[in-house]
Amino acid sequence: MVTAMNENPNAAPAAGEASTEAVVRVSGLTKIFKDFWHRPKAKAVNNVSFEIRRGEVFGLLGPNGSGKSTTIKMLLGLLKPTAGLIQVFGRSPRDVRMKARIGYLPEESYLYKYLDSEETLDFFGNLFGLDAKERHKRTEQLLDMVGLKRVQMRTVGEFSKGMQRRIGLAQALINDPDLVILDEPTAGMDPIGCREIKDLILTLAQRGKTVILSSHLLSDVEDVCDRAVIYYGGKIQAYGELKDLLVERDTVRITMPVLPQEKMKYILDVIRADVAADRVQVDNPTQNLENYFLNIVKRARQSEDTSGATSGNQVAEYLRGNEPVKSAIDKKIERLTAAKVEPVAVAVAPKPEDKVDQKRLATLTSAKPTADTTPAAAKPDAVVDAAKANAKLSSLLGGDKKQP
Amino acid sequence: MVEPTKRWSIFEHPEKGLHAVRTHAFDWTAFCINGLWALKHRLWLRALLLLAVDGVMIAGLVQALSPTPMMDAGVFRMKFTQLVEPVIFYLPIFPAMILRFALALHAGRILIRKFKLAGHVYHGDVETASDVQAIARVRSGQLKPVTDSIALDIMPTRFKPIFAIVWLTWKATLRYRLIWVLSGVLLCTVVLLPFILQDDGTAKGLVHILITYTMYMIILVLGTTSIWLSCGTLAHDVEECQMQLVDAKPISRATVWLGKWLGVMSINLVMLILASSAVYGMVHFRVAQLWDRRYEELRHESDTNIVRIAMREGVVTNQMGGAKPFRPDEVLELREDLANLEVARAKWDLLTSRASVKPDFVDLEQLIRDGKLPNGSWAPEWSRVDQVIKMDLATQMPDLFAGRSPAEFDLKKFAQSPQATAAGYDLDKERARIFAEQKQVAEAVAPQGGNRQWRFHLPQLKKWMGKKAKAPQLRLRFKLEAFVKTTVKDQRETANIMMQDKVFDCGLIIGDLKNPNREIIRRPLTVRTFHEFPVGLDTLDSDGTLIFTFVNGDGQMPLALPFWDGNMEVLYQEGGFVGNFTRAQLLVLCWLGILTAVGLACASFMAFPMASFTCIGLLIIALAAPMMTEVVNDGGIRQTYNMKLGKRNRSLVDYFALPAFKVMTAVMVPLTDYSPVHSLSEGRSITWAQLLHAYALVWGVGGGVFVLGGILVYHNRELALAGKA
């Protein structure tokens, strides 16, 4: 039984889609760090305003020292704003009752090194006032979820950084929070862990939970976030729907099975009639490294044992909930879990023996094949890869045009 | 017939496969046969501890239930088993029961943890008739274990967060092995080191030095540990950023602060129980050894000497035995009785809880202040009193008397002068003070060949009158002083020094002069020292009044018995040593409580090194309170006088130090008045009222300031500014 302390009177009404109700409201937020004599030392956050709605995955992006973590710490009441207003669930961030609805994963392991995984989760469960039975149940499920069940009797101090992140993530979810704040959740994690965290974020969003994700790994943000703010110098440089921010409206990509040479030539000729030859690009889509790696590990797990983190490959039962899956979210999950369920891109990818002869293709298209910029096969909606996103971010940060 | 199902926890080991274990919410087997239960489950360390505790408890019960005729007869043959039986009986029985209960409560979790440590993975629980069935059905996939384990939760929800912080503090001290180190240090300090202490050979001296040393060591070790632990537990959590994670949870900072305090205090409590049990047992053990030592000494004395010693000690009187010499078996008994007496003295005087009653005394100063003694009634004394005041003023402020003799000095005029008014000088108050002081001193002096009488009211002892058995022991205790009447300072000093080695013929009449049971003691007594005499209950009047008459048998020297400031009192046993010892430990705990609060208050806004440094500084200042009081009373730091001016030499530091010391002593002296060591080592009662008063003052006032200040500062602190982030 979940205790009264953890009961959520405003439980997410409609799972899956972001509602218009603001979970976090930040207005004119400014934080100036001062020295011992109270002289201004650094303006970490400068007049920032944004809103985060229930059920959305919200990204905080920016280079080091741009004010992301400071903003998060003000949201948690760990720092006091110099100016501006913060409301979390309509309350002050210092309100203790409000904190029962928040799960927080800091950017580094701030766990007690002398506690083992089980004790760590039990301790944080107690802080939420969970009763013993519920605590034990959640602890077991979370340890299974983050793949630390086999090493749960080892103290956190003995863990690798990635394992510490995993237990940190577990503690952030012990209370089944309505708002999850993840500061660099995939830092130090192996690709399996990164994938699992992204799965988890989407599952949480599917249940109507709100997730704030601060990350340097732009591909992570891109995979899961609905909206994002981009910080630079303590100010917001860009803010809005991620798909609106990233879409290249003057370019189209078509993915299809390999066609006979004549038909291919015909299609290309038709295209070339309207588009300059150097603007048409044809190549074989490649499986991305993440999917490839995950398949290798999946095979190895069946025969090898490990003293490190393992994975139950499933989100904790109490976190999954029983809500029906919304189609939009299904699509997202399918997109990320493509490697496990024979994703579309892999299905359409030619088998080795069917591969198009690159030389012949080059003669047909008169264009050099580019193997390094192939988009992820699991992302049919034309999301740009990490390099492109980085380039885009650089242009945004370097550009004069500043979005509100 | 349907077989009853039981609950089985399913574990899987990579090599050993599946394993089913029964786990319970409350394991009665573990409660009833805890040691054997631990042995059965191969929990060796636990089994050893539990069996040891059980052994002590059973031995204690057996001893306590068996009759002890010697004790009933009032003969204190301090054999080891009899001496330590209160320790065995009272102390372990409660921890043993708590231990059993805790084990039974956590038995399931202990087993689960044991399996996990052995590399098993817990899959959950299933319900089947037997473990074999459980494994078979899980293996075949018929039954899926569910992580819905039984857990008995006795902690109310609202206390879970604070309990979690307490538990965390314990876990840290256990994992960093502080508890074990501290236990070792404490036991070494209070059990092993006292064996090298030198005593004066008497049981009283031994007990006094043992209690004083061990209590001070307990306070020192636990006090410094409390400061170090309380500073570390909060400051480190803030510096290592763990507190950021905790603060993001629904627990107020005040709860965290109080949880830390409770955590450190619970550790202190356990350590204090451990150390005080060791001290208690050790003191009794050493006293028991002293019986053997004393008997061995007496064994080598001749029979004549034994009789002589016995007569001197009052074990035999002149009337006993008549003209016949003592038989060898009687001398043997006398030897035993003398050895008993040595130990019994320690028990009666120190290993006890004695209350004291002061003699009746009329506080004249208070009466005058309250207007109950009109000025007219003592006005004839004014001229004499004024002379004393003038003498004092002439010493303190010689400038006032420039060119005038004290007789020419107008005291009334001086009292109305702006200088005196500004200094708050009140002539009437001063007259009352000097008058009362002089009267008091006059009442203490027994002139040469004269006598002086005092009365003690002991109505609380009336119920014991006529009942010799189990009646409390009474003792009259007073300090004897002698004065040399000479105005020549050097002569006075020399005479005072010489007097320390001199004895004066004194007579004591204890009881009303008309009381047939009065005791008359005639004995030469030394001055500048305390004397104690046993008092029989039959010397008291029917209303519980004890009259004490002192006769100065010396024809040369007036003798005085200053009866104020605890220099004269009647002591009586009002309780046992166990109770007094327990209250003394509670007083120590009271002090540890404020030290912990000070440590946490400093750590609320400082880093660990600074916080601990500040706390130790405060501790040193607190320990220097008597010195500061002395400086304030003396009116300066320097202890030298300018003989020409007749004034104390002043220092520039006095201008800053005196006001600071006045403030500090005003705050600290009331707090430091509650020292358990002095009372315990003197066998004086620490009453429950005193204990409550100490807690109210030390925790309520002193501790309250630190707790509220610490919480307030910590509550407003920006936690994310500190530490590695």
mmCIF file with all atom_site columns, N, CA, C and O in Angstrom, chain A residues 262-294:
data_model
loop_
_atom_site.group_PDB
_atom_site.id
_atom_site.type_symbol
_atom_site.label_atom_id
_atom_site.label_alt_id
_atom_site.label_comp_id
_atom_site.label_asym_id
_atom_site.label_entity_id
_atom_site.label_seq_id
_atom_site.pdbx_PDB_ins_code
_atom_site.Cartn_x
_atom_site.Cartn_y
_atom_site.Cartn_z
_atom_site.occupancy
_atom_site.B_iso_or_equiv
_atom_site.pdbx_formal_charge
_atom_site.auth_seq_id
_atom_site.auth_comp_id
_atom_site.auth_asym_id
_atom_site.auth_atom_id
_atom_site.pdbx_PDB_model_num
ATOM 1   N N  . GLU A 1 262 ? 16.527 -0.541 -63.725 1.00 0.00 ? 262 GLU A N  1
ATOM 2   C CA . GLU A 1 262 ? 15.861 0.310  -64.715 1.00 0.00 ? 262 GLU A CA 1
ATOM 3   C C  . GLU A 1 262 ? 14.887 1.277  -64.028 1.00 0.00 ? 262 GLU A C  1
ATOM 4   O O  . GLU A 1 262 ? 14.808 2.447  -64.361 1.00 0.00 ? 262 GLU A O  1
ATOM 5   N N  . LYS A 1 263 ? 14.143 0.664  -63.066 1.00 0.00 ? 263 LYS A N  1
ATOM 6   C CA . LYS A 1 263 ? 13.155 1.498  -62.375 1.00 0.00 ? 263 LYS A CA 1
ATOM 7   C C  . LYS A 1 263 ? 13.848 2.590  -61.558 1.00 0.00 ? 263 LYS A C  1
ATOM 8   O O  . LYS A 1 263 ? 13.395 3.723  -61.488 1.00 0.00 ? 263 LYS A O  1
ATOM 9   N N  . MET A 1 264 ? 14.935 2.204  -60.983 1.00 0.00 ? 264 MET A N  1
ATOM 10  C CA . MET A 1 264 ? 15.703 3.167  -60.172 1.00 0.00 ? 264 MET A CA 1
ATOM 11  C C  . MET A 1 264 ? 16.167 4.321  -61.050 1.00 0.00 ? 264 MET A C  1
ATOM 12  O O  . MET A 1 264 ? 16.076 5.497  -60.673 1.00 0.00 ? 264 MET A O  1
ATOM 13  N N  . LYS A 1 265 ? 16.677 3.951  -62.194 1.00 0.00 ? 265 LYS A N  1
ATOM 14  C CA . LYS A 1 265 ? 17.196 4.953  -63.119 1.00 0.00 ? 265 LYS A CA 1
ATOM 15  C C  . LYS A 1 265 ? 16.069 5.891  -63.555 1.00 0.00 ? 265 LYS A C  1
ATOM 16  O O  . LYS A 1 265 ? 16.225 7.110  -63.613 1.00 0.00 ? 265 LYS A O  1
ATOM 17  N N  . TYR A 1 266 ? 14.909 5.264  -63.800 1.00 0.00 ? 266 TYR A N  1
ATOM 18  C CA . TYR A 1 266 ? 13.762 6.044  -64.246 1.00 0.00 ? 266 TYR A CA 1
ATOM 19  C C  . TYR A 1 266 ? 13.362 7.079  -63.177 1.00 0.00 ? 266 TYR A C  1
ATOM 20  O O  . TYR A 1 266 ? 13.157 8.247  -63.476 1.00 0.00 ? 266 TYR A O  1
ATOM 21  N N  . ILE A 1 267 ? 13.296 6.589  -61.923 1.00 0.00 ? 267 ILE A N  1
ATOM 22  C CA . ILE A 1 267 ? 12.880 7.503  -60.819 1.00 0.00 ? 267 ILE A CA 1
ATOM 23  C C  . ILE A 1 267 ? 13.861 8.652  -60.677 1.00 0.00 ? 267 ILE A C  1
ATOM 24  O O  . ILE A 1 267 ? 13.487 9.818  -60.549 1.00 0.00 ? 267 ILE A O  1
ATOM 25  N N  . LEU A 1 268 ? 15.126 8.288  -60.739 1.00 0.00 ? 268 LEU A N  1
ATOM 26  C CA . LEU A 1 268 ? 16.147 9.323  -60.580 1.00 0.00 ? 268 LEU A CA 1
ATOM 27  C C  . LEU A 1 268 ? 16.097 10.340 -61.708 1.00 0.00 ? 268 LEU A C  1
ATOM 28  O O  . LEU A 1 268 ? 16.292 11.542 -61.500 1.00 0.00 ? 268 LEU A O  1
ATOM 29  N N  . ASP A 1 269 ? 15.842 9.826  -62.879 1.00 0.00 ? 269 ASP A N  1
ATOM 30  C CA . ASP A 1 269 ? 15.740 10.746 -64.042 1.00 0.00 ? 269 ASP A CA 1
ATOM 31  C C  . ASP A 1 269 ? 14.595 11.726 -63.845 1.00 0.00 ? 269 ASP A C  1
ATOM 32  O O  . ASP A 1 269 ? 14.714 12.918 -64.143 1.00 0.00 ? 269 ASP A O  1
ATOM 33  N N  . VAL A 1 270 ? 13.494 11.168 -63.333 1.00 0.00 ? 270 VAL A N  1
ATOM 34  C CA . VAL A 1 270 ? 12.336 12.042 -63.101 1.00 0.00 ? 270 VAL A CA 1
ATOM 35  C C  . VAL A 1 270 ? 12.694 13.128 -62.076 1.00 0.00 ? 270 VAL A C  1
ATOM 36  O O  . VAL A 1 270 ? 12.373 14.306 -62.259 1.00 0.00 ? 270 VAL A O  1
ATOM 37  N N  . ILE A 1 271 ? 13.382 12.694 -61.021 1.00 0.00 ? 271 ILE A N  1
ATOM 38  C CA . ILE A 1 271 ? 13.746 13.668 -59.964 1.00 0.00 ? 271 ILE A CA 1
ATOM 39  C C  . ILE A 1 271 ? 14.709 14.698 -60.520 1.00 0.00 ? 271 ILE A C  1
ATOM 40  O O  . ILE A 1 271 ? 14.591 15.901 -60.264 1.00 0.00 ? 271 ILE A O  1
ATOM 41  N N  . ARG A 1 272 ? 15.692 14.193 -61.278 1.00 0.00 ? 272 ARG A N  1
ATOM 42  C CA . ARG A 1 272 ? 16.729 15.097 -61.783 1.00 0.00 ? 272 ARG A CA 1
ATOM 43  C C  . ARG A 1 272 ? 16.180 16.131 -62.766 1.00 0.00 ? 272 ARG A C  1
ATOM 44  O O  . ARG A 1 272 ? 16.831 17.147 -63.043 1.00 0.00 ? 272 ARG A O  1
ATOM 45  N N  . ALA A 1 273 ? 15.055 15.816 -63.292 1.00 0.00 ? 273 ALA A N  1
ATOM 46  C CA . ALA A 1 273 ? 14.451 16.781 -64.207 1.00 0.00 ? 273 ALA A CA 1
ATOM 47  C C  . ALA A 1 273 ? 14.130 18.087 -63.486 1.00 0.00 ? 273 ALA A C  1
ATOM 48  O O  . ALA A 1 273 ? 14.135 19.165 -64.090 1.00 0.00 ? 273 ALA A O  1
ATOM 49  N N  . ASP A 1 274 ? 13.837 17.969 -62.156 1.00 0.00 ? 274 ASP A N  1
ATOM 50  C CA . ASP A 1 274 ? 13.464 19.176 -61.399 1.00 0.00 ? 274 ASP A CA 1
ATOM 51  C C  . ASP A 1 274 ? 14.531 19.619 -60.401 1.00 0.00 ? 274 ASP A C  1
ATOM 52  O O  . ASP A 1 274 ? 14.522 20.753 -59.937 1.00 0.00 ? 274 ASP A O  1
ATOM 53  N N  . VAL A 1 275 ? 15.399 18.677 -60.014 1.00 0.00 ? 275 VAL A N  1
ATOM 54  C CA . VAL A 1 275 ? 16.376 19.003 -58.965 1.00 0.00 ? 275 VAL A CA 1
ATOM 55  C C  . VAL A 1 275 ? 17.787 18.839 -59.519 1.00 0.00 ? 275 VAL A C  1
ATOM 56  O O  . VAL A 1 275 ? 18.040 17.886 -60.268 1.00 0.00 ? 275 VAL A O  1
ATOM 57  N N  . ALA A 1 276 ? 18.648 19.712 -59.132 1.00 0.00 ? 276 ALA A N  1
ATOM 58  C CA . ALA A 1 276 ? 20.035 19.620 -59.595 1.00 0.00 ? 276 ALA A CA 1
ATOM 59  C C  . ALA A 1 276 ? 20.664 18.329 -59.087 1.00 0.00 ? 276 ALA A C  1
ATOM 60  O O  . ALA A 1 276 ? 20.344 17.875 -57.982 1.00 0.00 ? 276 ALA A O  1
ATOM 61  N N  . ALA A 1 277 ? 21.523 17.739 -59.934 1.00 0.00 ? 277 ALA A N  1
ATOM 62  C CA . ALA A 1 277 ? 22.083 16.416 -59.627 1.00 0.00 ? 277 ALA A CA 1
ATOM 63  C C  . ALA A 1 277 ? 22.841 16.401 -58.313 1.00 0.00 ? 277 ALA A C  1
ATOM 64  O O  . ALA A 1 277 ? 22.777 15.418 -57.552 1.00 0.00 ? 277 ALA A O  1
ATOM 65  N N  . ASP A 1 278 ? 23.530 17.476 -57.963 1.00 0.00 ? 278 ASP A N  1
ATOM 66  C CA . ASP A 1 278 ? 24.318 17.470 -56.718 1.00 0.00 ? 278 ASP A CA 1
ATOM 67  C C  . ASP A 1 278 ? 23.453 17.585 -55.471 1.00 0.00 ? 278 ASP A C  1
ATOM 68  O O  . ASP A 1 278 ? 23.931 17.433 -54.347 1.00 0.00 ? 278 ASP A O  1
ATOM 69  N N  . ARG A 1 279 ? 22.160 17.822 -55.641 1.00 0.00 ? 279 ARG A N  1
ATOM 70  C CA . ARG A 1 279 ? 21.282 17.905 -54.474 1.00 0.00 ? 279 ARG A CA 1
ATOM 71  C C  . ARG A 1 279 ? 20.509 16.610 -54.212 1.00 0.00 ? 279 ARG A C  1
ATOM 72  O O  . ARG A 1 279 ? 19.745 16.507 -53.258 1.00 0.00 ? 279 ARG A O  1
ATOM 73  N N  . VAL A 1 280 ? 20.711 15.622 -55.120 1.00 0.00 ? 280 VAL A N  1
ATOM 74  C CA . VAL A 1 280 ? 20.038 14.328 -54.917 1.00 0.00 ? 280 VAL A CA 1
ATOM 75  C C  . VAL A 1 280 ? 21.068 13.341 -54.345 1.00 0.00 ? 280 VAL A C  1
ATOM 76  O O  . VAL A 1 280 ? 22.183 13.242 -54.859 1.00 0.00 ? 280 VAL A O  1
ATOM 77  N N  . GLN A 1 281 ? 20.676 12.650 -53.325 1.00 0.00 ? 281 GLN A N  1
ATOM 78  C CA . GLN A 1 281 ? 21.621 11.745 -52.652 1.00 0.00 ? 281 GLN A CA 1
ATOM 79  C C  . GLN A 1 281 ? 20.969 10.382 -52.504 1.00 0.00 ? 281 GLN A C  1
ATOM 80  O O  . GLN A 1 281 ? 19.867 10.260 -51.945 1.00 0.00 ? 281 GLN A O  1
ATOM 81  N N  . VAL A 1 282 ? 21.628 9.349  -52.990 1.00 0.00 ? 282 VAL A N  1
ATOM 82  C CA . VAL A 1 282 ? 21.066 7.993  -52.898 1.00 0.00 ? 282 VAL A CA 1
ATOM 83  C C  . VAL A 1 282 ? 22.120 7.090  -52.244 1.00 0.00 ? 282 VAL A C  1
ATOM 84  O O  . VAL A 1 282 ? 23.288 7.115  -52.638 1.00 0.00 ? 282 VAL A O  1
ATOM 85  N N  . ASP A 1 283 ? 21.728 6.345  -51.227 1.00 0.00 ? 283 ASP A N  1
ATOM 86  C CA . ASP A 1 283 ? 22.661 5.390  -50.600 1.00 0.00 ? 283 ASP A CA 1
ATOM 87  C C  . ASP A 1 283 ? 21.867 4.314  -49.882 1.00 0.00 ? 283 ASP A C  1
ATOM 88  O O  . ASP A 1 283 ? 20.645 4.388  -49.813 1.00 0.00 ? 283 ASP A O  1
ATOM 89  N N  . ASN A 1 284 ? 22.575 3.320  -49.354 1.00 0.00 ? 284 ASN A N  1
ATOM 90  C CA . ASN A 1 284 ? 21.941 2.282  -48.540 1.00 0.00 ? 284 ASN A CA 1
ATOM 91  C C  . ASN A 1 284 ? 21.854 2.759  -47.107 1.00 0.00 ? 284 ASN A C  1
ATOM 92  O O  . ASN A 1 284 ? 22.855 3.196  -46.544 1.00 0.00 ? 284 ASN A O  1
ATOM 93  N N  . PRO A 1 285 ? 20.681 2.670  -46.520 1.00 0.00 ? 285 PRO A N  1
ATOM 94  C CA . PRO A 1 285 ? 20.635 3.009  -45.100 1.00 0.00 ? 285 PRO A CA 1
ATOM 95  C C  . PRO A 1 285 ? 21.425 1.967  -44.300 1.00 0.00 ? 285 PRO A C  1
ATOM 96  O O  . PRO A 1 285 ? 21.417 0.794  -44.661 1.00 0.00 ? 285 PRO A O  1
ATOM 97  N N  . THR A 1 286 ? 22.122 2.437  -43.296 1.00 0.00 ? 286 THR A N  1
ATOM 98  C CA . THR A 1 286 ? 22.878 1.492  -42.445 1.00 0.00 ? 286 THR A CA 1
ATOM 99  C C  . THR A 1 286 ? 22.240 1.445  -41.064 1.00 0.00 ? 286 THR A C  1
ATOM 100 O O  . THR A 1 286 ? 21.643 2.415  -40.618 1.00 0.00 ? 286 THR A O  1
ATOM 101 N N  . GLN A 1 287 ? 22.426 0.298  -40.442 1.00 0.00 ? 287 GLN A N  1
ATOM 102 C CA . GLN A 1 287 ? 21.955 0.152  -39.063 1.00 0.00 ? 287 GLN A CA 1
ATOM 103 C C  . GLN A 1 287 ? 22.829 1.053  -38.186 1.00 0.00 ? 287 GLN A C  1
ATOM 104 O O  . GLN A 1 287 ? 24.033 1.104  -38.400 1.00 0.00 ? 287 GLN A O  1
ATOM 105 N N  . ASN A 1 288 ? 22.236 1.757  -37.222 1.00 0.00 ? 288 ASN A N  1
ATOM 106 C CA . ASN A 1 288 ? 23.107 2.601  -36.404 1.00 0.00 ? 288 ASN A CA 1
ATOM 107 C C  . ASN A 1 288 ? 23.864 1.768  -35.371 1.00 0.00 ? 288 ASN A C  1
ATOM 108 O O  . ASN A 1 288 ? 23.500 0.632  -35.078 1.00 0.00 ? 288 ASN A O  1
ATOM 109 N N  . LEU A 1 289 ? 24.945 2.355  -34.844 1.00 0.00 ? 289 LEU A N  1
ATOM 110 C CA . LEU A 1 289 ? 25.858 1.615  -33.969 1.00 0.00 ? 289 LEU A CA 1
ATOM 111 C C  . LEU A 1 289 ? 25.162 1.162  -32.696 1.00 0.00 ? 289 LEU A C  1
ATOM 112 O O  . LEU A 1 289 ? 25.428 0.082  -32.182 1.00 0.00 ? 289 LEU A O  1
ATOM 113 N N  . GLU A 1 290 ? 24.210 1.967  -32.233 1.00 0.00 ? 290 GLU A N  1
ATOM 114 C CA . GLU A 1 290 ? 23.497 1.630  -30.997 1.00 0.00 ? 290 GLU A CA 1
ATOM 115 C C  . GLU A 1 290 ? 22.744 0.312  -31.158 1.00 0.00 ? 290 GLU A C  1
ATOM 116 O O  . GLU A 1 290 ? 22.866 -0.599 -30.351 1.00 0.00 ? 290 GLU A O  1
ATOM 117 N N  . ASN A 1 291 ? 22.015 0.209  -32.274 1.00 0.00 ? 291 ASN A N  1
ATOM 118 C CA . ASN A 1 291 ? 21.255 -1.018 -32.512 1.00 0.00 ? 291 ASN A CA 1
ATOM 119 C C  . ASN A 1 291 ? 22.187 -2.213 -32.697 1.00 0.00 ? 291 ASN A C  1
ATOM 120 O O  . ASN A 1 291 ? 21.926 -3.303 -32.200 1.00 0.00 ? 291 ASN A O  1
ATOM 121 N N  . TYR A 1 292 ? 23.274 -1.968 -33.424 1.00 0.00 ? 292 TYR A N  1
ATOM 122 C CA . TYR A 1 292 ? 24.217 -3.040 -33.685 1.00 0.00 ? 292 TYR A CA 1
ATOM 123 C C  . TYR A 1 292 ? 24.802 -3.564 -32.370 1.00 0.00 ? 292 TYR A C  1
ATOM 124 O O  . TYR A 1 292 ? 24.840 -4.766 -32.113 1.00 0.00 ? 292 TYR A O  1
ATOM 125 N N  . PHE A 1 293 ? 25.210 -2.635 -31.518 1.00 0.00 ? 293 PHE A N  1
ATOM 126 C CA . PHE A 1 293 ? 25.806 -2.974 -30.220 1.00 0.00 ? 293 PHE A CA 1
ATOM 127 C C  . PHE A 1 293 ? 24.813 -3.749 -29.356 1.00 0.00 ? 293 PHE A C  1
ATOM 128 O O  . PHE A 1 293 ? 25.150 -4.759 -28.742 1.00 0.00 ? 293 PHE A O  1
ATOM 129 N N  . LEU A 1 294 ? 23.583 -3.281 -29.354 1.00 0.00 ? 294 LEU A N  1
ATOM 130 C CA . LEU A 1 294 ? 22.576 -3.919 -28.508 1.00 0.00 ? 294 LEU A CA 1
ATOM 131 C C  . LEU A 1 294 ? 22.320 -5.360 -28.939 1.00 0.00 ? 294 LEU A C  1
ATOM 132 O O  . LEU A 1 294 ? 22.117 -6.242 -28.110 1.00 0.00 ? 294 LEU A O  1
#
